[in-house]
Amino acid sequence: QVQLVESGGGLVQAGGSLRLSCAASGFISSRNAMGWYRQAPGKQRELVADITTGGTINYADSVKGRFTISRDNARNTVYLQMNSLKPEDTAVYYCNFRRYSGSTVYWGQGTQVTVSS
């Protein structure tokens, strides 16, 4: 079992910034990937960014140049710095955890990000 606790969501005006945090606890492998997905109303959940313990990073094209993902391996925590936010970034953001030595995917409860125009 892995528990993911998210924080940092909220309401911000267009052009503003937010930083999301997600801390993982429980049975955690030393090799894993953590990241962020988001789901807007009426849309499918989509990858925003993820990062492995080795530092490999993937970004969605829509957030490249605006969002930065990072992690603290010692604390099993992943961060998403979101700058130049746009109304289309409005969504529920979900933390994601995946071990390399298994197929189980764990999800956080979601944190709401709302960007007003």
GROMACS .gro file of N, CA, C and O in nm, residues 60-108:
model
  196
   60ALA      N    1   0.385   1.715  -2.064
   60ALA     CA    2   0.289   1.736  -2.170
   60ALA      C    3   0.328   1.859  -2.251
   60ALA      O    4   0.380   1.956  -2.196
   61ASP      N    5   0.303   1.854  -2.381
   61ASP     CA    6   0.338   1.968  -2.465
   61ASP      C    7   0.271   2.097  -2.418
   61ASP      O    8   0.328   2.206  -2.431
   62SER      N    9   0.153   2.085  -2.364
   62SER     CA   10   0.077   2.203  -2.324
   62SER      C   11   0.137   2.277  -2.205
   62SER      O   12   0.100   2.393  -2.181
   63VAL      N   13   0.226   2.214  -2.131
   63VAL     CA   14   0.283   2.278  -2.013
   63VAL      C   15   0.433   2.302  -2.024
   63VAL      O   16   0.491   2.364  -1.934
   64LYS      N   17   0.496   2.258  -2.130
   64LYS     CA   18   0.639   2.278  -2.146
   64LYS      C   19   0.673   2.426  -2.145
   64LYS      O   20   0.607   2.506  -2.209
   65GLY      N   21   0.776   2.459  -2.070
   65GLY     CA   22   0.818   2.597  -2.058
   65GLY      C   23   0.747   2.675  -1.950
   65GLY      O   24   0.790   2.786  -1.916
   66ARG      N   25   0.640   2.619  -1.895
   66ARG     CA   26   0.565   2.687  -1.789
   66ARG      C   27   0.569   2.611  -1.656
   66ARG      O   28   0.572   2.673  -1.551
   67PHE      N   29   0.566   2.479  -1.664
   67PHE     CA   30   0.565   2.396  -1.544
   67PHE      C   31   0.701   2.329  -1.526
   67PHE      O   32   0.768   2.295  -1.625
   68THR      N   33   0.738   2.308  -1.402
   68THR     CA   34   0.862   2.238  -1.369
   68THR      C   35   0.833   2.132  -1.264
   68THR      O   36   0.778   2.165  -1.158
   69ILE      N   37   0.871   2.009  -1.293
   69ILE     CA   38   0.854   1.902  -1.196
   69ILE      C   39   0.989   1.871  -1.132
   69ILE      O   40   1.093   1.878  -1.198
   70SER      N   41   0.987   1.839  -1.006
   70SER     CA   42   1.108   1.801  -0.934
   70SER      C   43   1.070   1.705  -0.822
   70SER      O   44   0.952   1.686  -0.793
   71ARG      N   45   1.170   1.644  -0.761
   71ARG     CA   46   1.140   1.552  -0.652
   71ARG      C   47   1.253   1.549  -0.551
   71ARG      O   48   1.368   1.580  -0.582
   72ASP      N   49   1.217   1.511  -0.431
   72ASP     CA   50   1.311   1.487  -0.323
   72ASP      C   51   1.302   1.338  -0.293
   72ASP      O   52   1.208   1.293  -0.228
   73ASN      N   53   1.399   1.262  -0.342
   73ASN     CA   54   1.393   1.117  -0.327
   73ASN      C   55   1.398   1.074  -0.181
   73ASN      O   56   1.334   0.975  -0.143
   74ALA      N   57   1.473   1.145  -0.099
   74ALA     CA   58   1.485   1.109   0.041
   74ALA      C   59   1.352   1.122   0.114
   74ALA      O   60   1.326   1.050   0.210
   75ARG      N   61   1.269   1.214   0.070
   75ARG     CA   62   1.139   1.236   0.133
   75ARG      C   63   1.023   1.178   0.052
   75ARG      O   64   0.907   1.195   0.092
   76ASN      N   65   1.053   1.113  -0.059
   76ASN     CA   66   0.950   1.055  -0.145
   76ASN      C   67   0.843   1.158  -0.179
   76ASN      O   68   0.723   1.130  -0.172
   77THR      N   69   0.888   1.275  -0.216
   77THR     CA   70   0.799   1.386  -0.244
   77THR      C   71   0.826   1.441  -0.383
   77THR      O   72   0.942   1.457  -0.423
   78VAL      N   73   0.719   1.469  -0.455
   78VAL     CA   74   0.729   1.529  -0.587
   78VAL      C   75   0.661   1.665  -0.583
   78VAL      O   76   0.562   1.686  -0.512
   79TYR      N   77   0.716   1.759  -0.660
   79TYR     CA   78   0.665   1.895  -0.665
   79TYR      C   79   0.634   1.932  -0.809
   79TYR      O   80   0.698   1.885  -0.903
   80LEU      N   81   0.538   2.017  -0.825
   80LEU     CA   82   0.506   2.073  -0.955
   80LEU      C   83   0.493   2.223  -0.941
   80LEU      O   84   0.397   2.272  -0.881
   81GLN      N   85   0.592   2.295  -0.993
   81GLN     CA   86   0.588   2.441  -0.995
   81GLN      C   87   0.517   2.483  -1.122
   81GLN      O   88   0.563   2.453  -1.232
   82MET      N   89   0.406   2.554  -1.107
   82MET     CA   90   0.324   2.595  -1.219
   82MET      C   91   0.329   2.746  -1.230
   82MET      O   92   0.281   2.818  -1.141
   83ASN      N   93   0.386   2.794  -1.339
   83ASN     CA   94   0.397   2.936  -1.365
   83ASN      C   95   0.316   2.972  -1.489
   83ASN      O   96   0.281   2.886  -1.569
   84SER      N   97   0.289   3.100  -1.504
   84SER     CA   98   0.214   3.150  -1.620
   84SER      C   99   0.087   3.071  -1.642
   84SER      O  100   0.055   3.029  -1.753
   85LEU      N  101   0.013   3.052  -1.535
   85LEU     CA  102  -0.107   2.969  -1.542
   85LEU      C  103  -0.212   3.030  -1.633
   85LEU      O  104  -0.228   3.152  -1.639
   86LYS      N  105  -0.282   2.942  -1.702
   86LYS     CA  106  -0.387   2.980  -1.796
   86LYS      C  107  -0.520   2.921  -1.750
   86LYS      O  108  -0.521   2.819  -1.682
   87PRO      N  109  -0.631   2.981  -1.790
   87PRO     CA  110  -0.760   2.922  -1.754
   87PRO      C  111  -0.774   2.777  -1.797
   87PRO      O  112  -0.840   2.699  -1.726
   88GLU      N  113  -0.714   2.739  -1.908
   88GLU     CA  114  -0.723   2.602  -1.954
   88GLU      C  115  -0.644   2.504  -1.868
   88GLU      O  116  -0.655   2.382  -1.887
   89ASP      N  117  -0.566   2.554  -1.773
   89ASP     CA  118  -0.500   2.468  -1.676
   89ASP      C  119  -0.594   2.426  -1.563
   89ASP      O  120  -0.557   2.342  -1.481
   90THR      N  121  -0.711   2.485  -1.558
   90THR     CA  122  -0.807   2.452  -1.453
   90THR      C  123  -0.845   2.305  -1.460
   90THR      O  124  -0.888   2.256  -1.565
   91ALA      N  125  -0.827   2.234  -1.350
   91ALA     CA  126  -0.854   2.091  -1.345
   91ALA      C  127  -0.831   2.042  -1.203
   91ALA      O  128  -0.778   2.115  -1.118
   92VAL      N  129  -0.870   1.919  -1.180
   92VAL     CA  130  -0.827   1.848  -1.060
   92VAL      C  131  -0.695   1.780  -1.093
   92VAL      O  132  -0.685   1.707  -1.191
   93TYR      N  133  -0.595   1.806  -1.013
   93TYR     CA  134  -0.462   1.750  -1.034
   93TYR      C  135  -0.441   1.633  -0.940
   93TYR      O  136  -0.461   1.644  -0.819
   94TYR      N  137  -0.400   1.520  -0.996
   94TYR     CA  138  -0.382   1.397  -0.921
   94TYR      C  139  -0.236   1.355  -0.919
   94TYR      O  140  -0.172   1.346  -1.024
   95CYS      N  141  -0.185   1.328  -0.803
   95CYS     CA  142  -0.052   1.271  -0.789
   95CYS      C  143  -0.055   1.124  -0.825
   95CYS      O  144  -0.153   1.054  -0.798
   96ASN      N  145   0.051   1.076  -0.885
   96ASN     CA  146   0.061   0.940  -0.934
   96ASN      C  147   0.194   0.879  -0.889
   96ASN      O  148   0.298   0.946  -0.891
   97PHE      N  149   0.189   0.753  -0.850
   97PHE     CA  150   0.308   0.679  -0.806
   97PHE      C  151   0.309   0.543  -0.873
   97PHE      O  152   0.209   0.471  -0.871
   98ARG      N  153   0.424   0.505  -0.930
   98ARG     CA  154   0.441   0.377  -0.997
   98ARG      C  155   0.576   0.318  -0.960
   98ARG      O  156   0.679   0.386  -0.970
   99ARG      N  157   0.579   0.194  -0.917
   99ARG     CA  158   0.703   0.121  -0.897
   99ARG      C  159   0.751   0.064  -1.030
   99ARG      O  160   0.671   0.030  -1.117
  100TYR      N  161   0.880   0.050  -1.045
  100TYR     CA  162   0.934  -0.016  -1.163
  100TYR      C  163   0.913  -0.168  -1.156
  100TYR      O  164   0.899  -0.234  -1.258
  101SER      N  165   0.911  -0.223  -1.035
  101SER     CA  166   0.901  -0.367  -1.014
  101SER      C  167   0.757  -0.412  -0.987
  101SER      O  168   0.732  -0.499  -0.905
  102GLY      N  169   0.663  -0.354  -1.056
  102GLY     CA  170   0.523  -0.388  -1.041
  102GLY      C  171   0.437  -0.305  -1.134
  102GLY      O  172   0.483  -0.205  -1.190
  103SER      N  173   0.314  -0.348  -1.148
  103SER     CA  174   0.222  -0.280  -1.238
  103SER      C  175   0.118  -0.194  -1.166
  103SER      O  176   0.044  -0.121  -1.232
  104THR      N  177   0.113  -0.200  -1.034
  104THR     CA  178   0.013  -0.125  -0.960
  104THR      C  179   0.043   0.025  -0.965
  104THR      O  180   0.156   0.068  -0.946
  105VAL      N  181  -0.060   0.101  -0.991
  105VAL     CA  182  -0.052   0.246  -0.995
  105VAL      C  183  -0.132   0.302  -0.878
  105VAL      O  184  -0.245   0.260  -0.853
  106TYR      N  185  -0.074   0.397  -0.808
  106TYR     CA  186  -0.139   0.460  -0.695
  106TYR      C  187  -0.171   0.605  -0.728
  106TYR      O  188  -0.095   0.673  -0.798
  107TRP      N  189  -0.283   0.651  -0.674
  107TRP     CA  190  -0.331   0.785  -0.702
  107TRP      C  191  -0.360   0.861  -0.573
  107TRP      O  192  -0.410   0.804  -0.476
  108GLY      N  193  -0.330   0.989  -0.574
  108GLY     CA  194  -0.373   1.075  -0.467
  108GLY      C  195  -0.520   1.108  -0.481
  108GLY      O  196  -0.587   1.070  -0.577
   0.00000   0.00000   0.00000
